[in-house]
Amino acid sequence: MAIRQIRYIGDPLLRKVSREVTEIDDRIKILLEDMVDTMYKEEGIGLAAPQVGVLRRVVVIDVGEGVLKLINPELIYEEGENIDIEGCLSVPNRAGKVKRPEKVKVKYIDETGEEKVIEGTGLLAKALCHEIDHLDGILFIDKMIEEVVVEEEEEE
Ligand code: ZN
């Protein structure tokens, strides 16, 4: 396990489309573990592989309900609207209002290779959409309706 270096806005890698994972080998398993460690260390609720410099469709999320590790996540259903404030580990000291679906269903493969569907509402729906966007080179600031002033050293 290891902490990986976060890529910040301006890094061209964050704007690239990530490739699907075709085989869950040791490299992918180590990547998932490192991403979980990095997410917790940086106190994020989600992290996508391109944020640590790896252009593969891999995402980790923990909105306080336990860790989720998603390989090749794909939005298959969305419903409703939810405007809420978002931030991103790759876009430090910025936050803004973004419109996301209130409810989503995401198809993915877990680390054992099993195909699953997860349903998320509210914060989880927001995190799923935010992280999947990263896999397509999209940042929340691209979708931001209104920027919000961030206080330094803000605690959640
Ligand atoms: Zn992000």
PDB file of C-alpha atoms and ligand atoms in Angstrom:
ATOM      1  CA  MET A   1       0.000   0.000   0.000  1.00  0.00           C
ATOM      2  CA  ALA A   2       1.154   3.479  -0.751  1.00  0.00           C
ATOM      3  CA  ILE A   3       0.005   7.034  -1.002  1.00  0.00           C
ATOM      4  CA  ARG A   4       0.031   8.298  -4.578  1.00  0.00           C
ATOM      5  CA  GLN A   5       0.663  11.831  -5.738  1.00  0.00           C
ATOM      6  CA  ILE A   6      -2.503  13.753  -6.615  1.00  0.00           C
ATOM      7  CA  ARG A   7      -2.534  15.455 -10.010  1.00  0.00           C
ATOM      8  CA  TYR A   8      -3.755  19.025  -9.953  1.00  0.00           C
ATOM      9  CA  ILE A   9      -5.690  21.149 -12.396  1.00  0.00           C
ATOM     10  CA  GLY A  10      -3.469  22.189 -15.278  1.00  0.00           C
ATOM     11  CA  ASP A  11      -2.076  18.662 -15.568  1.00  0.00           C
ATOM     12  CA  PRO A  12      -3.102  17.523 -19.081  1.00  0.00           C
ATOM     13  CA  LEU A  13      -3.658  13.977 -17.815  1.00  0.00           C
ATOM     14  CA  LEU A  14      -6.791  15.103 -15.971  1.00  0.00           C
ATOM     15  CA  ARG A  15      -8.339  16.026 -19.332  1.00  0.00           C
ATOM     16  CA  LYS A  16      -7.823  12.653 -21.014  1.00  0.00           C
ATOM     17  CA  VAL A  17     -10.329   9.835 -21.453  1.00  0.00           C
ATOM     18  CA  SER A  18      -9.378   6.783 -19.404  1.00  0.00           C
ATOM     19  CA  ARG A  19      -9.277   3.267 -20.849  1.00  0.00           C
ATOM     20  CA  GLU A  20     -11.489   0.407 -19.723  1.00  0.00           C
ATOM     21  CA  VAL A  21      -9.982  -2.272 -17.535  1.00  0.00           C
ATOM     22  CA  THR A  22      -9.997  -5.601 -19.383  1.00  0.00           C
ATOM     23  CA  GLU A  23      -8.202  -7.697 -16.789  1.00  0.00           C
ATOM     24  CA  ILE A  24      -8.186  -7.286 -13.008  1.00  0.00           C
ATOM     25  CA  ASP A  25      -4.521  -8.086 -12.471  1.00  0.00           C
ATOM     26  CA  ASP A  26      -2.248  -7.270  -9.529  1.00  0.00           C
ATOM     27  CA  ARG A  27      -1.530  -3.811 -10.917  1.00  0.00           C
ATOM     28  CA  ILE A  28      -5.232  -2.944 -10.803  1.00  0.00           C
ATOM     29  CA  LYS A  29      -5.624  -4.418  -7.298  1.00  0.00           C
ATOM     30  CA  ILE A  30      -2.628  -2.446  -6.014  1.00  0.00           C
ATOM     31  CA  LEU A  31      -3.948   0.667  -7.744  1.00  0.00           C
ATOM     32  CA  LEU A  32      -7.303   0.252  -5.939  1.00  0.00           C
ATOM     33  CA  GLU A  33      -5.604  -0.168  -2.541  1.00  0.00           C
ATOM     34  CA  ASP A  34      -3.338   2.831  -3.131  1.00  0.00           C
ATOM     35  CA  MET A  35      -6.297   4.928  -4.264  1.00  0.00           C
ATOM     36  CA  VAL A  36      -8.232   4.062  -1.082  1.00  0.00           C
ATOM     37  CA  ASP A  37      -5.202   4.992   1.075  1.00  0.00           C
ATOM     38  CA  THR A  38      -4.715   8.221  -0.858  1.00  0.00           C
ATOM     39  CA  MET A  39      -8.402   9.161  -0.632  1.00  0.00           C
ATOM     40  CA  TYR A  40      -8.429   8.698   3.149  1.00  0.00           C
ATOM     41  CA  LYS A  41      -5.152  10.539   3.647  1.00  0.00           C
ATOM     42  CA  GLU A  42      -6.395  13.485   1.588  1.00  0.00           C
ATOM     43  CA  GLU A  43      -9.800  13.318   3.325  1.00  0.00           C
ATOM     44  CA  GLY A  44     -11.716  13.043   0.082  1.00  0.00           C
ATOM     45  CA  ILE A  45     -14.979  11.165  -0.435  1.00  0.00           C
ATOM     46  CA  GLY A  46     -13.937   9.886  -3.830  1.00  0.00           C
ATOM     47  CA  LEU A  47     -10.959   9.473  -6.102  1.00  0.00           C
ATOM     48  CA  ALA A  48     -10.607   8.517  -9.761  1.00  0.00           C
ATOM     49  CA  ALA A  49      -7.500   6.865 -11.222  1.00  0.00           C
ATOM     50  CA  PRO A  50      -6.552   9.791 -13.520  1.00  0.00           C
ATOM     51  CA  GLN A  51      -6.240  11.924 -10.373  1.00  0.00           C
ATOM     52  CA  VAL A  52      -3.241   9.784  -9.432  1.00  0.00           C
ATOM     53  CA  GLY A  53      -1.903   9.746 -12.976  1.00  0.00           C
ATOM     54  CA  VAL A  54      -3.348   6.431 -14.192  1.00  0.00           C
ATOM     55  CA  LEU A  55      -5.660   6.559 -17.220  1.00  0.00           C
ATOM     56  CA  ARG A  56      -7.797   3.537 -16.342  1.00  0.00           C
ATOM     57  CA  ARG A  57     -11.534   3.440 -15.556  1.00  0.00           C
ATOM     58  CA  VAL A  58     -11.163   2.875 -11.815  1.00  0.00           C
ATOM     59  CA  VAL A  59     -12.871   4.823  -9.015  1.00  0.00           C
ATOM     60  CA  VAL A  60     -13.017   4.620  -5.213  1.00  0.00           C
ATOM     61  CA  ILE A  61     -15.697   6.291  -3.099  1.00  0.00           C
ATOM     62  CA  ASP A  62     -16.529   6.497   0.597  1.00  0.00           C
ATOM     63  CA  VAL A  63     -19.348   8.834   1.550  1.00  0.00           C
ATOM     64  CA  GLY A  64     -19.347   7.482   5.091  1.00  0.00           C
ATOM     65  CA  GLU A  65     -21.056   4.170   4.318  1.00  0.00           C
ATOM     66  CA  GLY A  66     -17.940   2.120   3.681  1.00  0.00           C
ATOM     67  CA  VAL A  67     -15.539   2.007   0.792  1.00  0.00           C
ATOM     68  CA  LEU A  68     -16.689   1.285  -2.746  1.00  0.00           C
ATOM     69  CA  LYS A  69     -14.234   0.142  -5.400  1.00  0.00           C
ATOM     70  CA  LEU A  70     -15.627   0.451  -8.909  1.00  0.00           C
ATOM     71  CA  ILE A  71     -14.025  -0.794 -12.099  1.00  0.00           C
ATOM     72  CA  ASN A  72     -15.439   0.393 -15.444  1.00  0.00           C
ATOM     73  CA  PRO A  73     -18.331   2.270 -13.782  1.00  0.00           C
ATOM     74  CA  GLU A  74     -21.081   3.317 -16.169  1.00  0.00           C
ATOM     75  CA  LEU A  75     -24.140   5.457 -15.504  1.00  0.00           C
ATOM     76  CA  ILE A  76     -27.177   3.421 -16.602  1.00  0.00           C
ATOM     77  CA  TYR A  77     -30.025   5.385 -15.010  1.00  0.00           C
ATOM     78  CA  GLU A  78     -30.606   8.847 -13.612  1.00  0.00           C
ATOM     79  CA  GLU A  79     -33.565  10.588 -12.059  1.00  0.00           C
ATOM     80  CA  GLY A  80     -34.350  13.987 -10.608  1.00  0.00           C
ATOM     81  CA  GLU A  81     -32.123  16.937  -9.877  1.00  0.00           C
ATOM     82  CA  ASN A  82     -29.916  17.942  -6.987  1.00  0.00           C
ATOM     83  CA  ILE A  83     -27.931  21.169  -6.854  1.00  0.00           C
ATOM     84  CA  ASP A  84     -25.204  20.982  -4.259  1.00  0.00           C
ATOM     85  CA  ILE A  85     -21.717  22.272  -3.576  1.00  0.00           C
ATOM     86  CA  GLU A  86     -18.786  20.240  -4.863  1.00  0.00           C
ATOM     87  CA  GLY A  87     -15.076  20.348  -4.504  1.00  0.00           C
ATOM     88  CA  CYS A  88     -12.290  18.147  -5.819  1.00  0.00           C
ATOM     89  CA  LEU A  89      -8.887  17.017  -4.545  1.00  0.00           C
ATOM     90  CA  SER A  90      -7.460  17.960  -7.950  1.00  0.00           C
ATOM     91  CA  VAL A  91      -8.935  21.471  -7.818  1.00  0.00           C
ATOM     92  CA  PRO A  92      -7.750  22.754  -4.430  1.00  0.00           C
ATOM     93  CA  ASN A  93      -9.355  25.721  -2.713  1.00  0.00           C
ATOM     94  CA  ARG A  94     -12.267  25.947  -5.110  1.00  0.00           C
ATOM     95  CA  ALA A  95     -15.886  24.900  -4.717  1.00  0.00           C
ATOM     96  CA  GLY A  96     -19.102  25.505  -6.564  1.00  0.00           C
ATOM     97  CA  LYS A  97     -22.687  24.531  -7.122  1.00  0.00           C
ATOM     98  CA  VAL A  98     -23.200  21.703  -9.591  1.00  0.00           C
ATOM     99  CA  LYS A  99     -26.438  20.156 -10.810  1.00  0.00           C
ATOM    100  CA  ARG A 100     -26.473  16.375 -10.575  1.00  0.00           C
ATOM    101  CA  PRO A 101     -29.212  13.742 -10.694  1.00  0.00           C
ATOM    102  CA  GLU A 102     -30.856  13.046  -7.315  1.00  0.00           C
ATOM    103  CA  LYS A 103     -30.736   9.319  -7.983  1.00  0.00           C
ATOM    104  CA  VAL A 104     -28.505   7.205 -10.205  1.00  0.00           C
ATOM    105  CA  LYS A 105     -27.789   3.598 -10.997  1.00  0.00           C
ATOM    106  CA  VAL A 106     -24.250   2.675 -11.941  1.00  0.00           C
ATOM    107  CA  LYS A 107     -23.108  -0.590 -13.440  1.00  0.00           C
ATOM    108  CA  TYR A 108     -19.566  -1.649 -12.574  1.00  0.00           C
ATOM    109  CA  ILE A 109     -17.231  -4.561 -11.982  1.00  0.00           C
ATOM    110  CA  ASP A 110     -15.966  -5.202  -8.464  1.00  0.00           C
ATOM    111  CA  GLU A 111     -12.408  -6.231  -7.610  1.00  0.00           C
ATOM    112  CA  THR A 112     -13.311  -9.922  -7.906  1.00  0.00           C
ATOM    113  CA  GLY A 113     -14.576  -9.401 -11.459  1.00  0.00           C
ATOM    114  CA  GLU A 114     -18.254  -9.656 -10.609  1.00  0.00           C
ATOM    115  CA  GLU A 115     -20.642  -7.328 -12.461  1.00  0.00           C
ATOM    116  CA  LYS A 116     -22.785  -5.280 -10.097  1.00  0.00           C
ATOM    117  CA  VAL A 117     -25.213  -2.368 -10.052  1.00  0.00           C
ATOM    118  CA  ILE A 118     -25.214   0.225  -7.303  1.00  0.00           C
ATOM    119  CA  GLU A 119     -28.026   2.659  -6.658  1.00  0.00           C
ATOM    120  CA  GLY A 120     -27.126   5.994  -5.117  1.00  0.00           C
ATOM    121  CA  THR A 121     -29.094   9.034  -3.992  1.00  0.00           C
ATOM    122  CA  GLY A 122     -27.982  12.443  -2.766  1.00  0.00           C
ATOM    123  CA  LEU A 123     -24.319  12.552  -1.784  1.00  0.00           C
ATOM    124  CA  LEU A 124     -23.562   9.118  -3.208  1.00  0.00           C
ATOM    125  CA  ALA A 125     -25.227  10.003  -6.537  1.00  0.00           C
ATOM    126  CA  LYS A 126     -23.165  13.192  -6.632  1.00  0.00           C
ATOM    127  CA  ALA A 127     -19.918  11.341  -5.851  1.00  0.00           C
ATOM    128  CA  LEU A 128     -20.618   8.658  -8.475  1.00  0.00           C
ATOM    129  CA  CYS A 129     -21.284  11.277 -11.181  1.00  0.00           C
ATOM    130  CA  HIS A 130     -18.277  13.395 -10.160  1.00  0.00           C
ATOM    131  CA  GLU A 131     -15.873  10.443 -10.253  1.00  0.00           C
ATOM    132  CA  ILE A 132     -17.220   8.990 -13.511  1.00  0.00           C
ATOM    133  CA  ASP A 133     -16.770  12.456 -15.075  1.00  0.00           C
ATOM    134  CA  HIS A 134     -13.061  12.269 -14.161  1.00  0.00           C
ATOM    135  CA  LEU A 135     -12.768   9.138 -16.328  1.00  0.00           C
ATOM    136  CA  ASP A 136     -13.900  11.225 -19.296  1.00  0.00           C
ATOM    137  CA  GLY A 137     -11.612  14.157 -18.531  1.00  0.00           C
ATOM    138  CA  ILE A 138     -14.414  16.285 -17.075  1.00  0.00           C
ATOM    139  CA  LEU A 139     -13.939  18.371 -13.919  1.00  0.00           C
ATOM    140  CA  PHE A 140     -16.707  19.807 -11.730  1.00  0.00           C
ATOM    141  CA  ILE A 141     -15.667  23.340 -12.655  1.00  0.00           C
ATOM    142  CA  ASP A 142     -16.795  22.577 -16.236  1.00  0.00           C
ATOM    143  CA  LYS A 143     -20.356  22.074 -14.946  1.00  0.00           C
ATOM    144  CA  MET A 144     -20.307  24.627 -12.156  1.00  0.00           C
ATOM    145  CA  ILE A 145     -23.346  26.903 -12.036  1.00  0.00           C
ATOM    146  CA  GLU A 146     -21.904  29.253  -9.448  1.00  0.00           C
ATOM    147  CA  GLU A 147     -18.576  29.438  -7.648  1.00  0.00           C
ATOM    148  CA  VAL A 148     -18.625  29.426  -3.859  1.00  0.00           C
ATOM    149  CA  VAL A 149     -15.962  31.064  -1.717  1.00  0.00           C
ATOM    150  CA  VAL A 150     -14.005  28.488   0.252  1.00  0.00           C
ATOM    151  CA  GLU A 151     -12.729  29.312   3.711  1.00  0.00           C
ATOM    152  CA  GLU A 152      -9.203  28.129   4.341  1.00  0.00           C
ATOM    153  CA  GLU A 153      -8.722  25.099   6.551  1.00  0.00           C
ATOM    154  CA  GLU A 154     -12.416  24.443   6.413  1.00  0.00           C
ATOM    155  CA  GLU A 155     -13.381  21.363   8.371  1.00  0.00           C
ATOM    156  CA  GLU A 156     -16.101  18.932   7.410  1.00  0.00           C
TER     157      GLU A 156
HETATM  158 ZN    ZN B   1     -12.740  15.257  -8.357  1.00  0.00          ZN
END
